[in-house]
Coordinates of C-alpha atoms and ligand atoms in Angstrom, one line a residue:
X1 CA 3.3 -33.5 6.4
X2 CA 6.7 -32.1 7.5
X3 CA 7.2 -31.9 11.2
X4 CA 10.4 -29.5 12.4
X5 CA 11.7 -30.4 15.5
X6 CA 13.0 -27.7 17.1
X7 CA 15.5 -28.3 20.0
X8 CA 17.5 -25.6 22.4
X9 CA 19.7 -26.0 25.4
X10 CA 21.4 -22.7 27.4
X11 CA 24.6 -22.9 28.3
X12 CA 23.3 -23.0 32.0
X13 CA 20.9 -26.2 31.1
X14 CA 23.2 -28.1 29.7
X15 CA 23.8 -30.1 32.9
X16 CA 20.6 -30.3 33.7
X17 CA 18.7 -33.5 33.7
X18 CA 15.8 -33.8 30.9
X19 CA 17.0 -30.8 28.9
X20 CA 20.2 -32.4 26.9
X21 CA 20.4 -32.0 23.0
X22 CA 19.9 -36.0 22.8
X23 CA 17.1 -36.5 25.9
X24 CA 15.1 -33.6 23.9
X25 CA 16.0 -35.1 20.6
X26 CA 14.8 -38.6 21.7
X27 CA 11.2 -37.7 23.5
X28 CA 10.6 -35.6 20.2
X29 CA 11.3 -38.2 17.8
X30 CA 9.0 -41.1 19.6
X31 CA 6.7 -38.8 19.6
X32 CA 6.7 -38.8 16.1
X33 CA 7.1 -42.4 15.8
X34 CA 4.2 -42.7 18.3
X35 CA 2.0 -40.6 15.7
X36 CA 3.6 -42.1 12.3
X37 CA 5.1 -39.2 11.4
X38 CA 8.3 -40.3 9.1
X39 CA 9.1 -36.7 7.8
X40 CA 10.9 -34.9 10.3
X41 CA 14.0 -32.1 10.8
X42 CA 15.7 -31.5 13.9
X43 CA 16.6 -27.5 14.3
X44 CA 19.1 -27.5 16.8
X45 CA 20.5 -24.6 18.7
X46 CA 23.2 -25.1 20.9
X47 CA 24.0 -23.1 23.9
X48 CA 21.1 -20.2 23.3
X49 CA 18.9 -18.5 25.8
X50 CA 15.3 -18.3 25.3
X51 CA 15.6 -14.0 25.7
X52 CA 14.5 -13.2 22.2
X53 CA 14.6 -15.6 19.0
X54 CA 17.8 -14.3 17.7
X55 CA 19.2 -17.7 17.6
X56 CA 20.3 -19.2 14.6
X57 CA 18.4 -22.7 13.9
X58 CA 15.4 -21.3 15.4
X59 CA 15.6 -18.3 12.4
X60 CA 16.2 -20.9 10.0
X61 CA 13.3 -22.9 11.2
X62 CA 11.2 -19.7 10.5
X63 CA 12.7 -19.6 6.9
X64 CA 11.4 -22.9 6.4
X65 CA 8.1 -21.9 7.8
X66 CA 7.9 -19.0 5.8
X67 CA 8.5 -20.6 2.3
X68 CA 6.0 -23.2 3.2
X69 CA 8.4 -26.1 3.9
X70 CA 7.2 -27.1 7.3
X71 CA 3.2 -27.9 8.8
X72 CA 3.7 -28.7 12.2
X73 CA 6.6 -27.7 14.9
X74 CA 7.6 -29.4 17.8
X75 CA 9.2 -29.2 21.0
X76 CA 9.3 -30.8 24.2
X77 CA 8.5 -28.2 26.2
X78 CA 7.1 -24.1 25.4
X79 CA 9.6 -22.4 27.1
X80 CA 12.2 -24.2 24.5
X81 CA 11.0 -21.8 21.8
X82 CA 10.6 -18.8 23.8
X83 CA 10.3 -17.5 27.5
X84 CA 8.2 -14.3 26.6
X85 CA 5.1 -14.3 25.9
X86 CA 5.2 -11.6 23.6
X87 CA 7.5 -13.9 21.2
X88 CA 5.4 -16.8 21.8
X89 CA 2.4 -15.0 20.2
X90 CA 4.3 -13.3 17.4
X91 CA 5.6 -17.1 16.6
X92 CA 2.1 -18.3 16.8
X93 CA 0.4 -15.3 14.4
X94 CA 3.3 -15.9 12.1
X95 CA 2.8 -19.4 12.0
X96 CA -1.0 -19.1 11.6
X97 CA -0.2 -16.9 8.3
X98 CA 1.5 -19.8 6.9
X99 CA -0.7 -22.5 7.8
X100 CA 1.6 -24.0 10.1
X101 CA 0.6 -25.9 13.7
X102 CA 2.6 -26.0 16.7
X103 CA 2.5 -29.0 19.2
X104 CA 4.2 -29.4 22.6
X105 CA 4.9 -32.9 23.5
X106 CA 4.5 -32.6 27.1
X107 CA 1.3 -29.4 27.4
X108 CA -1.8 -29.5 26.2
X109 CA -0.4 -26.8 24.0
X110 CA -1.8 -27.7 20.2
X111 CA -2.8 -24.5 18.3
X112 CA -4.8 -27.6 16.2
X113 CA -7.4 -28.4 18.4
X114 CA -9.8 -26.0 20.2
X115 CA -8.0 -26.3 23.9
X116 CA -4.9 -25.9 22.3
X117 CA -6.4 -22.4 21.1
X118 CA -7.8 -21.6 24.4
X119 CA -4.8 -22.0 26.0
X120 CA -3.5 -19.8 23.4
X121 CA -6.5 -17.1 24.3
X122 CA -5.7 -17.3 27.7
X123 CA -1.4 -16.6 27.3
X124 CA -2.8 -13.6 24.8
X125 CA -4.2 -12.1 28.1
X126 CA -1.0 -12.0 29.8
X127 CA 1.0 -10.9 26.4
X128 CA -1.0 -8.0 26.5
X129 CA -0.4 -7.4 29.9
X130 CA 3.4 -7.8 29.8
X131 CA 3.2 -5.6 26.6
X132 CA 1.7 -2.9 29.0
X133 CA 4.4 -3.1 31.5
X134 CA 7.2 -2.7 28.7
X135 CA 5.2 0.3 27.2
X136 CA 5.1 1.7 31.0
X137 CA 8.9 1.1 31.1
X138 CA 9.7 2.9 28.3
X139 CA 7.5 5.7 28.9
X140 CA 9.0 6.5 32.1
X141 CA 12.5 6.4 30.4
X142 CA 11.1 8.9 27.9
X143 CA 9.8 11.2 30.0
X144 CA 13.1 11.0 32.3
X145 CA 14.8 11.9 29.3
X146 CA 12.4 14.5 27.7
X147 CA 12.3 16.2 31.6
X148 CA 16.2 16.5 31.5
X149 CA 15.7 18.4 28.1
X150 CA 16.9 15.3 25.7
X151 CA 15.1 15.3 22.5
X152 CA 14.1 12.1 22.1
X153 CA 12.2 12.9 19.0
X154 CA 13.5 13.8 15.1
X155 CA 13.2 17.8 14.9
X156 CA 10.2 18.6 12.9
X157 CA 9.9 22.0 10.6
X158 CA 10.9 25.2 12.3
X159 CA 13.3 23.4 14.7
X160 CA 17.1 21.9 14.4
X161 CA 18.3 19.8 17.2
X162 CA 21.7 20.7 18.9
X163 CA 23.5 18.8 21.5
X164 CA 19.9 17.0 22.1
X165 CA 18.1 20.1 22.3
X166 CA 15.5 21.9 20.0
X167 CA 16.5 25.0 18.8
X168 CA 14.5 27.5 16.6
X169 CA 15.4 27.6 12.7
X170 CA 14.7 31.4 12.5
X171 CA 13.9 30.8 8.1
X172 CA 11.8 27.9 8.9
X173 CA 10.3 29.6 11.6
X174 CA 9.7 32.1 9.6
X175 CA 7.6 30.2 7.5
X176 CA 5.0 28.8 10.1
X177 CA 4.1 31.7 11.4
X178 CA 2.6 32.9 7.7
X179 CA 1.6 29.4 7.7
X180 CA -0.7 30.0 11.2
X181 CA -1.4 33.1 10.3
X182 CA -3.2 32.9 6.9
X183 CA -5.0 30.0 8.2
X184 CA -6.6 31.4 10.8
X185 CA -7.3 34.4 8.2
X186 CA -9.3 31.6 6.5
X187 CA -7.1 30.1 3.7
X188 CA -7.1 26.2 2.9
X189 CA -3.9 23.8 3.7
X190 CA -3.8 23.6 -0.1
X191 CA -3.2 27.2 -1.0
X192 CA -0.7 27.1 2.2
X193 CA 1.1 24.4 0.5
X194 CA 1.0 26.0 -3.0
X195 CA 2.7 29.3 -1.1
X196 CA 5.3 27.1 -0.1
X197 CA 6.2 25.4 -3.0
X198 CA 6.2 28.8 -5.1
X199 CA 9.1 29.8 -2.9
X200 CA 11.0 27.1 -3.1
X201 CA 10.5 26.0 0.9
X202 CA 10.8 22.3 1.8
X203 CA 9.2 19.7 4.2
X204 CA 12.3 18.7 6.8
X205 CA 12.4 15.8 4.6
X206 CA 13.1 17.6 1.6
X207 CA 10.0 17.0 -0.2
X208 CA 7.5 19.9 -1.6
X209 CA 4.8 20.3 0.2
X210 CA 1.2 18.7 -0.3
X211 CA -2.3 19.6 1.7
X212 CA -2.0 16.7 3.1
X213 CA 1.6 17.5 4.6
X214 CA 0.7 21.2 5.9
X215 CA -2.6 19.7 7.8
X216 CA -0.5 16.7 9.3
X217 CA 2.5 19.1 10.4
X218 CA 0.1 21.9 11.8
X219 CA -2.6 19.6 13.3
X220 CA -2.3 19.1 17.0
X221 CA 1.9 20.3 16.7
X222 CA 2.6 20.8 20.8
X223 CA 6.4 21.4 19.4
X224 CA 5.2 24.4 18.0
X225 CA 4.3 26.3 21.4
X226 CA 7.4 24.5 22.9
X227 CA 6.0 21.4 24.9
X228 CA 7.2 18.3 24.0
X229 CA 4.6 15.0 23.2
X230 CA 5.7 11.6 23.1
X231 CA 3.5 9.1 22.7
X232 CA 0.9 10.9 20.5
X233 CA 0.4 8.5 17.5
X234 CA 1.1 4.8 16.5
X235 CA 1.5 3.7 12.9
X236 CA -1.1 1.0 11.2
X237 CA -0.5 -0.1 8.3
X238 CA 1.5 2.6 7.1
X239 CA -1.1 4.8 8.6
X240 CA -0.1 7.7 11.3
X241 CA -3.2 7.0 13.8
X242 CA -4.0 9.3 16.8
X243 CA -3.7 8.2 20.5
X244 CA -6.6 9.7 23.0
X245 CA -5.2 12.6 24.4
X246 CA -4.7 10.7 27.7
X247 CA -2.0 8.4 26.6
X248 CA 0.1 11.2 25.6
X249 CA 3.5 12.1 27.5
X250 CA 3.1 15.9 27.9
X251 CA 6.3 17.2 28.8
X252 CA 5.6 21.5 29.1
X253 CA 7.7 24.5 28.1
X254 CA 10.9 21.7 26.8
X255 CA 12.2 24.2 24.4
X256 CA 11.5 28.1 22.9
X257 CA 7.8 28.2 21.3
X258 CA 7.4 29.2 17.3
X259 CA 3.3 30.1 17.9
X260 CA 2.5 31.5 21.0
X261 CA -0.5 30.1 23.0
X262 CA -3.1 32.2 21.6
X263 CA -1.9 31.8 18.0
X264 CA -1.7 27.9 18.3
X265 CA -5.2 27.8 19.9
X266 CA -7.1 29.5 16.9
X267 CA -4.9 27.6 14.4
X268 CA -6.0 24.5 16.2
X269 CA -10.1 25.5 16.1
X270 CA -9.4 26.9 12.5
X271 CA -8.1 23.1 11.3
X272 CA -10.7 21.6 13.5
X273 CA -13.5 23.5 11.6
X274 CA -11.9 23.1 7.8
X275 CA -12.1 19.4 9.0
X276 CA -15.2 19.4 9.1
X277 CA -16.4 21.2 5.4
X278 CA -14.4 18.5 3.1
X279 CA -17.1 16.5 1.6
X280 CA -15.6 14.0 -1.1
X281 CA -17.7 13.1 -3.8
X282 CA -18.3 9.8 -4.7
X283 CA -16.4 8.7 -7.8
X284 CA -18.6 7.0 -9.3
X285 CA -20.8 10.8 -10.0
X286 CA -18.0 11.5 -12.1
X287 CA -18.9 10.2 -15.7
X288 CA -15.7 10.9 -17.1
X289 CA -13.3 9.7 -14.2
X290 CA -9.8 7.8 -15.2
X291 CA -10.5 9.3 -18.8
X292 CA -9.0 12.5 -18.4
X293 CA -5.6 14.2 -18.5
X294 CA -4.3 17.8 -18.2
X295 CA -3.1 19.0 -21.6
X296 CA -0.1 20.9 -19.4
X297 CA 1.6 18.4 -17.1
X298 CA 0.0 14.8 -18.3
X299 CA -1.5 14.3 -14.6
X300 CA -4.6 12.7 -14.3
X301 CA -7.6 14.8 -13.4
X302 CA -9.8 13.6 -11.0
X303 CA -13.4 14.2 -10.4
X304 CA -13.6 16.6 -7.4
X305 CA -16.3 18.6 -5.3
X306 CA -15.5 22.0 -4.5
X307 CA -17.4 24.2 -1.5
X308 CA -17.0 28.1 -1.7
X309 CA -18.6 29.8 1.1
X310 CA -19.4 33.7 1.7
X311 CA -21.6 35.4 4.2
X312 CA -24.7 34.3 2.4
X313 CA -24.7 31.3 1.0
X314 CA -22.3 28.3 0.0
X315 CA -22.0 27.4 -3.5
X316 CA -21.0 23.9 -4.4
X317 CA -19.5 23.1 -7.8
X318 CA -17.9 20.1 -9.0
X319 CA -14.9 20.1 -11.2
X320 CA -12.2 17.6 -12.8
X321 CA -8.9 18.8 -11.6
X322 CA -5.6 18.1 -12.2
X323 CA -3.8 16.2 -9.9
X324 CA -0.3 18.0 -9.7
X325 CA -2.3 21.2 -9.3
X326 CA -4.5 19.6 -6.3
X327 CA -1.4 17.7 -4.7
X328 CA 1.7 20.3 -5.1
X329 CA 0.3 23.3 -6.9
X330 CA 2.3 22.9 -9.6
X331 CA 0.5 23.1 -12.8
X332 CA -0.6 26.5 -14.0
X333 CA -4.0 25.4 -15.7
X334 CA -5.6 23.5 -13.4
X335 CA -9.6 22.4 -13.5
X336 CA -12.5 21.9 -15.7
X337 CA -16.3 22.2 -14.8
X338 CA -17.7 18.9 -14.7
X339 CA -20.8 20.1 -16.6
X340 CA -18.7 21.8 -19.0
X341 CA -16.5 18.7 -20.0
X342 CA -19.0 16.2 -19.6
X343 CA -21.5 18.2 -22.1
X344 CA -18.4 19.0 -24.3
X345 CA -17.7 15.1 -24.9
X346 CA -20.9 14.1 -24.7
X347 CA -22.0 16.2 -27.9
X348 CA -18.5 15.4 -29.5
X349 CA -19.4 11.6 -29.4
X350 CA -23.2 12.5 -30.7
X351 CA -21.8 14.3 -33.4
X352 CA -19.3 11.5 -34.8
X353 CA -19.3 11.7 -37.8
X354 CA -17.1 9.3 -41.0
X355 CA -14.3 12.1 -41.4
X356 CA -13.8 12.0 -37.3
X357 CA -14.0 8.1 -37.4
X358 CA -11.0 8.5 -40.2
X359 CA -9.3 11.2 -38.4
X360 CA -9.8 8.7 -35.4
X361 CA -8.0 6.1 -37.0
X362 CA -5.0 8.1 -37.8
X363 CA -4.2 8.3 -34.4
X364 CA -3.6 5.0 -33.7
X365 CA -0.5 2.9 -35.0
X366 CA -1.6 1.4 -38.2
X367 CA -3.6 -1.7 -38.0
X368 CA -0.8 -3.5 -40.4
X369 CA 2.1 -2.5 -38.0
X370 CA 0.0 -4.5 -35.1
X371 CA -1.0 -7.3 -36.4
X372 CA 3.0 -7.7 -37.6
X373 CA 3.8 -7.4 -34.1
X374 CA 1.9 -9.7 -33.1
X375 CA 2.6 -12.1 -35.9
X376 CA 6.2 -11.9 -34.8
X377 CA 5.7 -12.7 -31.1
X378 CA 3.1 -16.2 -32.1
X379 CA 6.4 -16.9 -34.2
X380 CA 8.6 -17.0 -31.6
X381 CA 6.3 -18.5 -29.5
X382 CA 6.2 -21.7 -32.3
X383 CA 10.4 -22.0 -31.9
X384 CA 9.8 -22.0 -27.9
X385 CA 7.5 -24.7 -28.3
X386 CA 9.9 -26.5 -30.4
X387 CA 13.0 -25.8 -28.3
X388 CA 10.5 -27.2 -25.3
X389 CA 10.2 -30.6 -26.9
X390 CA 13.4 -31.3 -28.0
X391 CA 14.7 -30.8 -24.0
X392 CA 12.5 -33.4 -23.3
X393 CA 13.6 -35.6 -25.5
X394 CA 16.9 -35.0 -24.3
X395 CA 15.5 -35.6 -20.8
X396 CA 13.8 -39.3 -21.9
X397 CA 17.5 -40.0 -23.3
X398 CA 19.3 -39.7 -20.6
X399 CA 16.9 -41.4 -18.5
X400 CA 15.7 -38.7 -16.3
X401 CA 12.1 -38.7 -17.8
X402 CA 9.9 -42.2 -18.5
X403 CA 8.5 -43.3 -21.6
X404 CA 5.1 -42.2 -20.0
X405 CA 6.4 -38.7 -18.9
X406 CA 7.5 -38.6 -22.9
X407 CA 4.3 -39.4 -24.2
X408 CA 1.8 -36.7 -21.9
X409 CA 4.5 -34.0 -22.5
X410 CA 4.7 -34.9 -26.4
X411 CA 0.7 -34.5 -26.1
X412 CA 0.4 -31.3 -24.5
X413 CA 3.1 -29.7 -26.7
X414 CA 1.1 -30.6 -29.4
X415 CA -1.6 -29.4 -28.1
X416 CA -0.5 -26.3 -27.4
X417 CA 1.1 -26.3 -30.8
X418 CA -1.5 -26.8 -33.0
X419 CA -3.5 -23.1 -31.2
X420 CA -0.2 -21.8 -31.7
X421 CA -0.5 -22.7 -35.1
X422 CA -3.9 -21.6 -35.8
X423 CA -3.2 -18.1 -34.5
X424 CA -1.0 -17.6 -37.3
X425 CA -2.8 -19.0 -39.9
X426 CA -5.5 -16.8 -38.9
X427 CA -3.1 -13.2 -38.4
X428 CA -1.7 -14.1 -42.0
X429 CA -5.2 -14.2 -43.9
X430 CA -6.1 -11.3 -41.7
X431 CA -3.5 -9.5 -43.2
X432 CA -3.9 -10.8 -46.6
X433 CA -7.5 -9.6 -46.4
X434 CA -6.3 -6.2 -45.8
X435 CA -7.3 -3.9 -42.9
X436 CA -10.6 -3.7 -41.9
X437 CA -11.0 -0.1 -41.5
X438 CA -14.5 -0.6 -41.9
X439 CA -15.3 -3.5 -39.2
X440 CA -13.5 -0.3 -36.7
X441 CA -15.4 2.2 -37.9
X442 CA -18.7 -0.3 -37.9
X443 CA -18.1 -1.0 -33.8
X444 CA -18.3 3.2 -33.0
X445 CA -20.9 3.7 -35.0
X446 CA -23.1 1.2 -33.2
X447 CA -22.0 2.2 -30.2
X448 CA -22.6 5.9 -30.7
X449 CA -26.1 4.6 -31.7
X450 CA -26.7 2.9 -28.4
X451 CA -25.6 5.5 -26.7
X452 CA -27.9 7.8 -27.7
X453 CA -30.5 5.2 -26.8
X454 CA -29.1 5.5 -23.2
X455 CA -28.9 9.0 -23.2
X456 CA -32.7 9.0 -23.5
X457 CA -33.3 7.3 -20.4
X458 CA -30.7 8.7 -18.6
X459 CA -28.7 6.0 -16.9
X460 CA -25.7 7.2 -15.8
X461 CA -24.1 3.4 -15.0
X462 CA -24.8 2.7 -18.4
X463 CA -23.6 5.7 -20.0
X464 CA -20.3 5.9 -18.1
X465 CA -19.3 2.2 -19.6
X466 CA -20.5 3.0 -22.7
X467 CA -18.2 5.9 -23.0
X468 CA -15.2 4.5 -21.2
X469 CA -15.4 1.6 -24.3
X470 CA -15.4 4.7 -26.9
X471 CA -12.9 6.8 -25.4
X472 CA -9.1 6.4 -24.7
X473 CA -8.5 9.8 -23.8
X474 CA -9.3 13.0 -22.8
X475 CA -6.9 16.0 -22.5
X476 CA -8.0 19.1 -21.4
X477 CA -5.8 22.4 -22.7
X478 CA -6.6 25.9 -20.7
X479 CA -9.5 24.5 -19.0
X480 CA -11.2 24.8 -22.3
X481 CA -10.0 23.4 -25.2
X482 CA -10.5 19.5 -25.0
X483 CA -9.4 16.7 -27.2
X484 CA -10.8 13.0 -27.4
X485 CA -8.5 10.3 -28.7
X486 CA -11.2 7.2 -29.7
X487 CA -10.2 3.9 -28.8
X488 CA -10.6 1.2 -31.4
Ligands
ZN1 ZN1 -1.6 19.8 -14.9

């Protein structure tokens, strides 16, 4: 076990009795002594205050920790590695993740033993509490600042920011107004975004738009009816998560509205009820999901539910779409009916007959050209083998490797030689043999067979594997014209 010792004096301590480089130094090391620990490394910062952890040893201590080089870290005191508790208990998480202990010698302060936790619990309470205080700070700064009329946030869609200030982008602005407008009239974020990426208009980011990127921008935007939020959403894993509404900083009327009140209200209802009617189905429905590919762009098309509603009724149909065409809007032909495709393959797999197998075939590389390829790789891999042994050779010469050492690594090269060995005897009959067309051709007939023994019973599970080990590929052309590629 490697213990660090980590050691820190301020400039205003240095004086002081008990808190010298060599007192703290000594108590740690007896310490150690006193528990027979013999494998210990002093980090030593000189001169550094305990107001954050930008100190040098203690950064390189955390290096260490990081790349596993240290279990256990000591210091004489708690307040040597940190005065805020807020650091402590980032030092303690981080040290957790790498299976690392911390010991004080002088508290009852060892994250290895239950109290030592406790403690820990207890200082977590505080943290959390001093994390509060900071977050009260800094909203009060904010809202000082957002009162005075300082933007204190990046200028979303519709607005630039000038000398601190929002100001309307009349083009942009433009822009969201259609946007409100046909979305209160009942159209989806995704035909919203394909509008905007037909003429060419931008996120502030540059991007195209996506459905995703038209709901997040619209949803809950106070900038857009010229209050200004702060404090409205936190990030989680790379996640933009919602506050309650009674953490946010509201800051009224901070710069000219886009949407007038009336226009953002109905916009806001309008999102909250498409919310609601976006039922995802689940994958696993989709026989045919991860197999197929628009003919037009190469995207993936994934499984999808669809929900049209009129007066009367709502109709729900399922589809495979394409995914540039679902995301951006971008590819012309765009979906398939699951029934169709499904039905379509289905009866194309049934009907498999010897001149498809051979047409089949054609499509891949030639069998030959493969197994040369591979030939070619077990070859070098031989010569590496080689190359390996004669290093250690070398190594036994000049005396950096035993006799012993020689011996197991001769064995295991040998070892490994010899399946090395047998791979190539075995490619080069395989060859001389000739291509076995026939064993390929064998394995999808007998799986065609068992499929239509699953077909029968109707197990979807079943049917889905089954199909995934027949099929590489599907490509759909026009959103009728489909082509399988076999896999072999
Ligand atoms: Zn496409």
């Amino acid at each position: 076990m490697k213990v660090a010792l980590y050691i820190r004096v301020s400039t205003d301590e240095q004086a002081r009795e008990g808190f010298s480089i060599p007192e703290q130094h000594e108590r740690l090391v007896s310490f150690c002594t006193a528990h027979g620990w013999s494998d210990y490394e002093c980090f030593i910062d000189d001169g550094y205050s305990a107001k954050d952890t930008e100190r040098p040893a203690f950064q390189q201590m955390m290096t260490d920790i990081r790349e596993g080089r240290i279990q256990t870290v000591m210091t004489t005191k708690i307040d040597r590695l940190t005065r805020r508790l807020i650091d402590l208990l980032t030092f303690i998480d981080e040290l957790d993740a790498h299976q690392c202990s911390y010991k004080s010698a002088s508290e009852t302060f060892d994250t290895s033993t239950a109290v030592g936790r406790m403690v820990l619990q207890l200082l977590g309470v505080f943290a959390e509490f001093e994390r509060e205080r900071i977050a009260e700070r800094v909203r009060e700064t904010m809202y000082h600042a957002v009162q005075r009329g300082k933007v204190v946030t990046a200028p979303c869609f519709g607005y630039d920011v000038q000398d601190g200030r929002y100001l309307i982008n009349e083009e942009e602005a433009r822009w969201v107004r259609i946007m409100a407008e046909r979305i209160i009239a009942g159209q989806g974020t995704w035909t919203i975004a394909k509008m905007l990426n037909d003429h060419g208009v931008l996120t502030k980011r540059g991007r195209e738009w996506t459905l995703k990127a038209v709901r997040v921008y619209l949803w809950k935007n106070e900038r857009l009816r010229g209050h200004t939020v702060w404090n409205q959403h936190y990030r989680k894993n790379r996640k933009q998560i919602e506050r309650p509404a009674r953490e946010w900083l509201v800051v009224r009327n901070t710069h000219e509205p886009i949407l007038d009140q009336e226009t953002y209200e109905n916009l806001q209802a309008r999102l909250e009820q498409n919310q609601h009617l976006a039922p995802r189905a689940k994958r696993s429905g989709y026989l045919l999901s991860g197999l197929v590919r628009c003919g037009h762009c190469g995207s993936s098309m994934n499984g999808m539910k669809a929900v049209t509603r009129n007066k009367e009724q709502t109709y729900v149909s399922m589809k495979y779409v394409c995914a540039a065409y679902q995301k951006k809007a971008q590819c012309f032909y765009h979906f398939i009916h699951t029934t169709v495709l499904e039905e379509h393959v289905l009866q194309e797999i049934l009907a498999i007959s010897e001149t498809d197998i051979a047409v089949a075939l054609e499509t891949l590389p030639p069998p030959e050209n493969r197994q040369h390829d591979e030939l070619a790789q077990t070859k070098k891999q031989l010569a590496t083998l080689e190359g390996r042994f004669q290093r250690q050779i070398r190594a036994f010469e000049i005396g950096i490797l035993d006799e012993n050492d020689l011996l197991e690594a001769k064995k295991r090269l040998t070892q490994e030689k010899h399946e090395v060995l047998a791979k190539i005897q075995a490619l080069e009959k395989a060859m001389s043999a000739g291509i076995s067309e026939e064993e390929v051709r064998e394995k999808i007939t007998s799986r065609v067979f068992h499929m239509k023994a699953v077909l029968e019973t109707n197990d979807r599970e079943q049917l889905k594997t089954i199909i995934r080990g027949l099929v590489h590929q599907i490509t759909v052309f026009e959103g009728n014209r489909i082509e399988l590629i076999f896999s072999v």
